[in-house]
PDB file of C-alpha atoms in Angstrom:
ATOM      1  CA  UNK I1089    -133.153  90.352  -9.974  1.00 72.00           C
ATOM      2  CA  UNK I1090    -129.574  91.803  -9.874  1.00 81.00           C
ATOM      3  CA  UNK I1091    -128.379  89.608  -7.656  1.00 88.00           C
ATOM      4  CA  UNK I1092    -129.147  86.482  -9.285  1.00 88.00           C
ATOM      5  CA  UNK I1093    -127.961  88.053 -12.745  1.00 89.00           C
ATOM      6  CA  UNK I1094    -124.639  89.059 -10.866  1.00 91.00           C
ATOM      7  CA  UNK I1095    -124.454  84.786  -9.265  1.00 90.00           C
ATOM      8  CA  UNK I1096    -125.309  83.608 -12.500  1.00 90.00           C
ATOM      9  CA  UNK I1097    -122.352  85.406 -14.166  1.00 91.00           C
ATOM     10  CA  UNK I1098    -119.871  84.382 -10.832  1.00 91.00           C
ATOM     11  CA  UNK I1099    -120.705  80.838 -11.564  1.00 92.00           C
ATOM     12  CA  UNK I1100    -120.180  81.809 -15.507  1.00 92.00           C
ATOM     13  CA  UNK I1101    -116.691  83.242 -14.319  1.00 93.00           C
ATOM     14  CA  UNK I1102    -116.420  79.918 -12.459  1.00 93.00           C
ATOM     15  CA  UNK I1103    -116.855  77.233 -15.149  1.00 93.00           C
ATOM     16  CA  UNK I1104    -114.769  79.954 -17.629  1.00 93.00           C
ATOM     17  CA  UNK I1105    -111.963  79.842 -15.001  1.00 93.00           C
ATOM     18  CA  UNK I1106    -112.334  76.143 -14.377  1.00 91.00           C
ATOM     19  CA  UNK I1107    -112.591  75.433 -18.483  1.00 93.00           C
ATOM     20  CA  UNK I1108    -109.306  77.958 -18.807  1.00 93.00           C
ATOM     21  CA  UNK I1109    -107.380  75.824 -16.311  1.00 94.00           C
ATOM     22  CA  UNK I1110    -108.442  72.819 -17.723  1.00 95.00           C
ATOM     23  CA  UNK I1111    -107.835  73.941 -21.152  1.00 95.00           C
ATOM     24  CA  UNK I1112    -104.110  75.374 -19.977  1.00 95.00           C
ATOM     25  CA  UNK I1113    -103.203  72.022 -18.179  1.00 96.00           C
ATOM     26  CA  UNK I1114    -104.055  70.238 -21.506  1.00 95.00           C
ATOM     27  CA  UNK I1115    -102.004  72.716 -23.252  1.00 96.00           C
ATOM     28  CA  UNK I1116     -98.718  72.199 -21.167  1.00 96.00           C
ATOM     29  CA  UNK I1117     -99.498  68.469 -21.346  1.00 96.00           C
ATOM     30  CA  UNK I1118     -99.801  68.537 -24.759  1.00 96.00           C
ATOM     31  CA  UNK I1119     -95.819  70.734 -25.145  1.00 96.00           C
ATOM     32  CA  UNK I1120     -94.729  67.881 -22.974  1.00 95.00           C
ATOM     33  CA  UNK I1121     -95.689  65.183 -24.842  1.00 95.00           C
ATOM     34  CA  UNK I1122     -94.631  67.670 -28.174  1.00 95.00           C
ATOM     35  CA  UNK I1123     -91.264  67.650 -26.695  1.00 96.00           C
ATOM     36  CA  UNK I1124     -90.812  63.743 -25.594  1.00 96.00           C
ATOM     37  CA  UNK I1125     -91.376  63.203 -29.121  1.00 95.00           C
ATOM     38  CA  UNK I1126     -89.209  65.516 -30.636  1.00 95.00           C
ATOM     39  CA  UNK I1127     -86.824  64.055 -28.230  1.00 96.00           C
ATOM     40  CA  UNK I1128     -87.485  60.551 -29.251  1.00 95.00           C
ATOM     41  CA  UNK I1129     -87.198  61.643 -33.505  1.00 95.00           C
ATOM     42  CA  UNK I1130     -83.584  62.992 -32.590  1.00 96.00           C
ATOM     43  CA  UNK I1131     -82.822  59.682 -30.848  1.00 96.00           C
ATOM     44  CA  UNK I1132     -83.744  57.929 -33.790  1.00 95.00           C
ATOM     45  CA  UNK I1133     -82.573  60.449 -36.009  1.00 96.00           C
ATOM     46  CA  UNK I1134     -79.235  59.351 -34.694  1.00 95.00           C
ATOM     47  CA  UNK I1135     -79.401  56.083 -34.367  1.00 95.00           C
ATOM     48  CA  UNK I1136     -80.880  56.031 -38.485  1.00 96.00           C
ATOM     49  CA  UNK I1137     -77.615  58.431 -39.244  1.00 96.00           C
ATOM     50  CA  UNK I1138     -75.297  55.364 -37.175  1.00 96.00           C
ATOM     51  CA  UNK I1139     -77.190  52.460 -38.596  1.00 96.00           C
ATOM     52  CA  UNK I1140     -76.759  54.272 -42.351  1.00 95.00           C
ATOM     53  CA  UNK I1141     -72.596  54.628 -41.631  1.00 95.00           C
ATOM     54  CA  UNK I1142     -72.198  50.572 -40.302  1.00 95.00           C
ATOM     55  CA  UNK I1143     -74.042  50.332 -43.767  1.00 95.00           C
ATOM     56  CA  UNK I1144     -72.213  52.228 -45.746  1.00 95.00           C
ATOM     57  CA  UNK I1145     -68.716  50.992 -44.199  1.00 95.00           C
ATOM     58  CA  UNK I1146     -70.244  47.210 -44.648  1.00 94.00           C
ATOM     59  CA  UNK I1147     -70.686  47.719 -48.361  1.00 94.00           C
ATOM     60  CA  UNK I1148     -67.490  49.539 -48.582  1.00 94.00           C
ATOM     61  CA  UNK I1149     -65.570  46.233 -47.019  1.00 94.00           C
ATOM     62  CA  UNK I1150     -68.036  44.083 -49.323  1.00 92.00           C
ATOM     63  CA  UNK I1151     -66.882  46.209 -52.765  1.00 93.00           C
ATOM     64  CA  UNK I1152     -63.300  45.665 -51.371  1.00 95.00           C
ATOM     65  CA  UNK I1153     -63.668  42.284 -50.855  1.00 93.00           C
ATOM     66  CA  UNK I1154     -65.102  41.933 -54.359  1.00 93.00           C
ATOM     67  CA  UNK I1155     -61.950  43.373 -55.965  1.00 94.00           C
ATOM     68  CA  UNK I1156     -59.792  41.798 -53.909  1.00 94.00           C
ATOM     69  CA  UNK I1157     -61.524  38.234 -54.726  1.00 94.00           C
ATOM     70  CA  UNK I1158     -61.328  39.418 -58.440  1.00 95.00           C
ATOM     71  CA  UNK I1159     -57.810  40.445 -57.929  1.00 96.00           C
ATOM     72  CA  UNK I1160     -57.038  37.050 -56.731  1.00 94.00           C
ATOM     73  CA  UNK I1161     -58.839  34.979 -58.963  1.00 94.00           C
ATOM     74  CA  UNK I1162     -57.065  37.213 -61.900  1.00 95.00           C
ATOM     75  CA  UNK I1163     -53.735  36.143 -60.557  1.00 94.00           C
ATOM     76  CA  UNK I1164     -55.077  32.527 -59.860  1.00 94.00           C
ATOM     77  CA  UNK I1165     -55.806  32.164 -63.875  1.00 95.00           C
ATOM     78  CA  UNK I1166     -52.029  33.591 -64.812  1.00 95.00           C
ATOM     79  CA  UNK I1167     -50.480  31.063 -62.167  1.00 94.00           C
ATOM     80  CA  UNK I1168     -52.512  28.407 -64.167  1.00 95.00           C
ATOM     81  CA  UNK I1169     -51.502  29.560 -67.818  1.00 96.00           C
ATOM     82  CA  UNK I1170     -47.857  29.967 -66.463  1.00 95.00           C
ATOM     83  CA  UNK I1171     -48.436  26.835 -64.411  1.00 95.00           C
ATOM     84  CA  UNK I1172     -49.712  24.487 -67.822  1.00 95.00           C
ATOM     85  CA  UNK I1173     -46.402  26.355 -69.933  1.00 96.00           C
ATOM     86  CA  UNK I1174     -44.054  24.851 -67.192  1.00 95.00           C
ATOM     87  CA  UNK I1175     -45.879  20.953 -67.306  1.00 94.00           C
ATOM     88  CA  UNK I1176     -45.900  21.743 -71.259  1.00 96.00           C
ATOM     89  CA  UNK I1177     -42.296  22.109 -71.104  1.00 95.00           C
ATOM     90  CA  UNK I1178     -41.770  19.616 -68.535  1.00 95.00           C
ATOM     91  CA  UNK I1179     -43.413  17.106 -70.694  1.00 95.00           C
ATOM     92  CA  UNK I1180     -41.231  17.827 -73.560  1.00 95.00           C
ATOM     93  CA  UNK I1181     -38.361  17.924 -71.607  1.00 94.00           C
ATOM     94  CA  UNK I1182     -39.548  14.599 -70.715  1.00 95.00           C
ATOM     95  CA  UNK I1183     -39.866  13.661 -74.109  1.00 95.00           C
ATOM     96  CA  UNK I1184     -36.310  14.747 -75.307  1.00 94.00           C
ATOM     97  CA  UNK I1185     -34.895  12.832 -71.829  1.00 94.00           C
ATOM     98  CA  UNK I1186     -36.821   9.562 -72.761  1.00 93.00           C
ATOM     99  CA  UNK I1187     -35.275   9.503 -76.791  1.00 92.00           C
ATOM    100  CA  UNK I1188     -31.905  10.858 -75.464  1.00 85.00           C
ATOM    101  CA  UNK I1189     -32.568   7.398 -73.332  1.00 82.00           C
ATOM    102  CA  UNK I1190     -33.742   5.101 -76.459  1.00 85.00           C
ATOM    103  CA  UNK I1191     -30.931   6.929 -79.093  1.00 80.00           C
ATOM    104  CA  UNK I1192     -28.259   6.059 -76.671  1.00 71.00           C
ATOM    105  CA  UNK I1193     -29.874   2.582 -76.415  1.00 74.00           C
ATOM    106  CA  UNK I1194     -29.732   1.989 -79.722  1.00 68.00           C
ATOM    107  CA  UNK I1195     -26.322   3.376 -80.424  1.00 68.00           C
ATOM    108  CA  UNK I1196     -25.046   1.612 -77.284  1.00 56.00           C
ATOM    109  CA  UNK I1197     -22.996   4.502 -76.722  1.00 53.00           C
ATOM    110  CA  UNK I1198     -22.976   6.300 -73.544  1.00 52.00           C
ATOM    111  CA  UNK I1199     -22.187  10.291 -73.518  1.00 63.00           C
ATOM    112  CA  UNK I1200     -21.823  10.190 -69.545  1.00 68.00           C
ATOM    113  CA  UNK I1201     -21.508  14.013 -69.386  1.00 73.00           C
ATOM    114  CA  UNK I1202     -24.593  14.880 -71.639  1.00 73.00           C
ATOM    115  CA  UNK I1203     -26.419  12.198 -70.106  1.00 78.00           C
ATOM    116  CA  UNK I1204     -25.820  13.536 -66.104  1.00 83.00           C
ATOM    117  CA  UNK I1205     -26.313  16.609 -67.276  1.00 84.00           C
ATOM    118  CA  UNK I1206     -29.991  15.588 -68.861  1.00 89.00           C
ATOM    119  CA  UNK I1207     -30.607  13.914 -66.026  1.00 92.00           C
ATOM    120  CA  UNK I1208     -30.190  17.108 -63.756  1.00 94.00           C
ATOM    121  CA  UNK I1209     -32.058  19.390 -65.598  1.00 94.00           C
ATOM    122  CA  UNK I1210     -34.940  16.811 -65.558  1.00 95.00           C
ATOM    123  CA  UNK I1211     -34.525  17.378 -61.690  1.00 95.00           C
ATOM    124  CA  UNK I1212     -34.545  20.750 -61.631  1.00 96.00           C
ATOM    125  CA  UNK I1213     -37.884  20.875 -63.943  1.00 95.00           C
ATOM    126  CA  UNK I1214     -39.281  18.311 -61.806  1.00 95.00           C
ATOM    127  CA  UNK I1215     -38.775  20.280 -58.057  1.00 96.00           C
ATOM    128  CA  UNK I1216     -39.958  23.416 -60.461  1.00 94.00           C
ATOM    129  CA  UNK I1217     -43.376  21.647 -61.698  1.00 95.00           C
ATOM    130  CA  UNK I1218     -43.027  20.466 -58.014  1.00 95.00           C
ATOM    131  CA  UNK I1219     -43.054  23.883 -56.618  1.00 94.00           C
ATOM    132  CA  UNK I1220     -45.522  25.378 -58.963  1.00 93.00           C
ATOM    133  CA  UNK I1221     -48.207  22.593 -57.559  1.00 94.00           C
ATOM    134  CA  UNK I1222     -47.474  23.436 -54.285  1.00 94.00           C
ATOM    135  CA  UNK I1223     -47.919  27.083 -55.195  1.00 93.00           C
ATOM    136  CA  UNK I1224     -51.177  26.176 -57.140  1.00 92.00           C
ATOM    137  CA  UNK I1225     -52.772  24.534 -54.218  1.00 94.00           C
ATOM    138  CA  UNK I1226     -51.443  26.878 -51.457  1.00 93.00           C
ATOM    139  CA  UNK I1227     -53.499  29.737 -54.177  1.00 93.00           C
ATOM    140  CA  UNK I1228     -56.742  27.183 -53.881  1.00 92.00           C
ATOM    141  CA  UNK I1229     -56.798  27.332 -50.506  1.00 94.00           C
ATOM    142  CA  UNK I1230     -56.434  30.916 -50.022  1.00 92.00           C
ATOM    143  CA  UNK I1231     -59.101  31.677 -52.904  1.00 93.00           C
ATOM    144  CA  UNK I1232     -61.475  29.452 -50.722  1.00 92.00           C
ATOM    145  CA  UNK I1233     -60.919  31.355 -47.351  1.00 93.00           C
ATOM    146  CA  UNK I1234     -61.630  34.747 -49.594  1.00 91.00           C
ATOM    147  CA  UNK I1235     -64.952  32.707 -51.064  1.00 92.00           C
ATOM    148  CA  UNK I1236     -65.402  31.683 -47.343  1.00 92.00           C
ATOM    149  CA  UNK I1237     -64.918  35.411 -46.155  1.00 91.00           C
ATOM    150  CA  UNK I1238     -67.466  36.645 -48.562  1.00 90.00           C
ATOM    151  CA  UNK I1239     -70.144  34.331 -48.017  1.00 90.00           C
ATOM    152  CA  UNK I1240     -69.651  35.697 -44.249  1.00 88.00           C
ATOM    153  CA  UNK I1241     -69.370  39.030 -44.969  1.00 86.00           C
ATOM    154  CA  UNK I1242     -72.901  38.826 -47.428  1.00 85.00           C
ATOM    155  CA  UNK I1243     -74.375  36.948 -44.863  1.00 74.00           C
TER     156      UNK I1243
END
């Protein structure tokens, strides 16, 4: 009877040791999995920080481009105003030249020096007008390039 109990207790001890080994093995596997997940979490956290930094940098770049675009638009508007004033002045001088020509025809008196001065002034003003128009066209091209860059950045 005693041997039977002893045998049963030995079987129980073996079962408990087997269970203990099995639990220790599961415990090691779980710790290994936890470590793997922690490493994975750290990698993902690093990637997230990197992407956040890239997003921040892109946002700053976009803001800078937006400010530059606004500045360029403001400059363009002021140049347009100056160009319009210059065109109005050129038109006024043209009308003055035309008026002087008609007066000269009516009087049939030609003051050669005045006429040459007005022609030179007209030529100078037309040259200024052409320069302003050239600058305006270049500026419009630059604004188009900036708009394309902004669209590219936003995309």
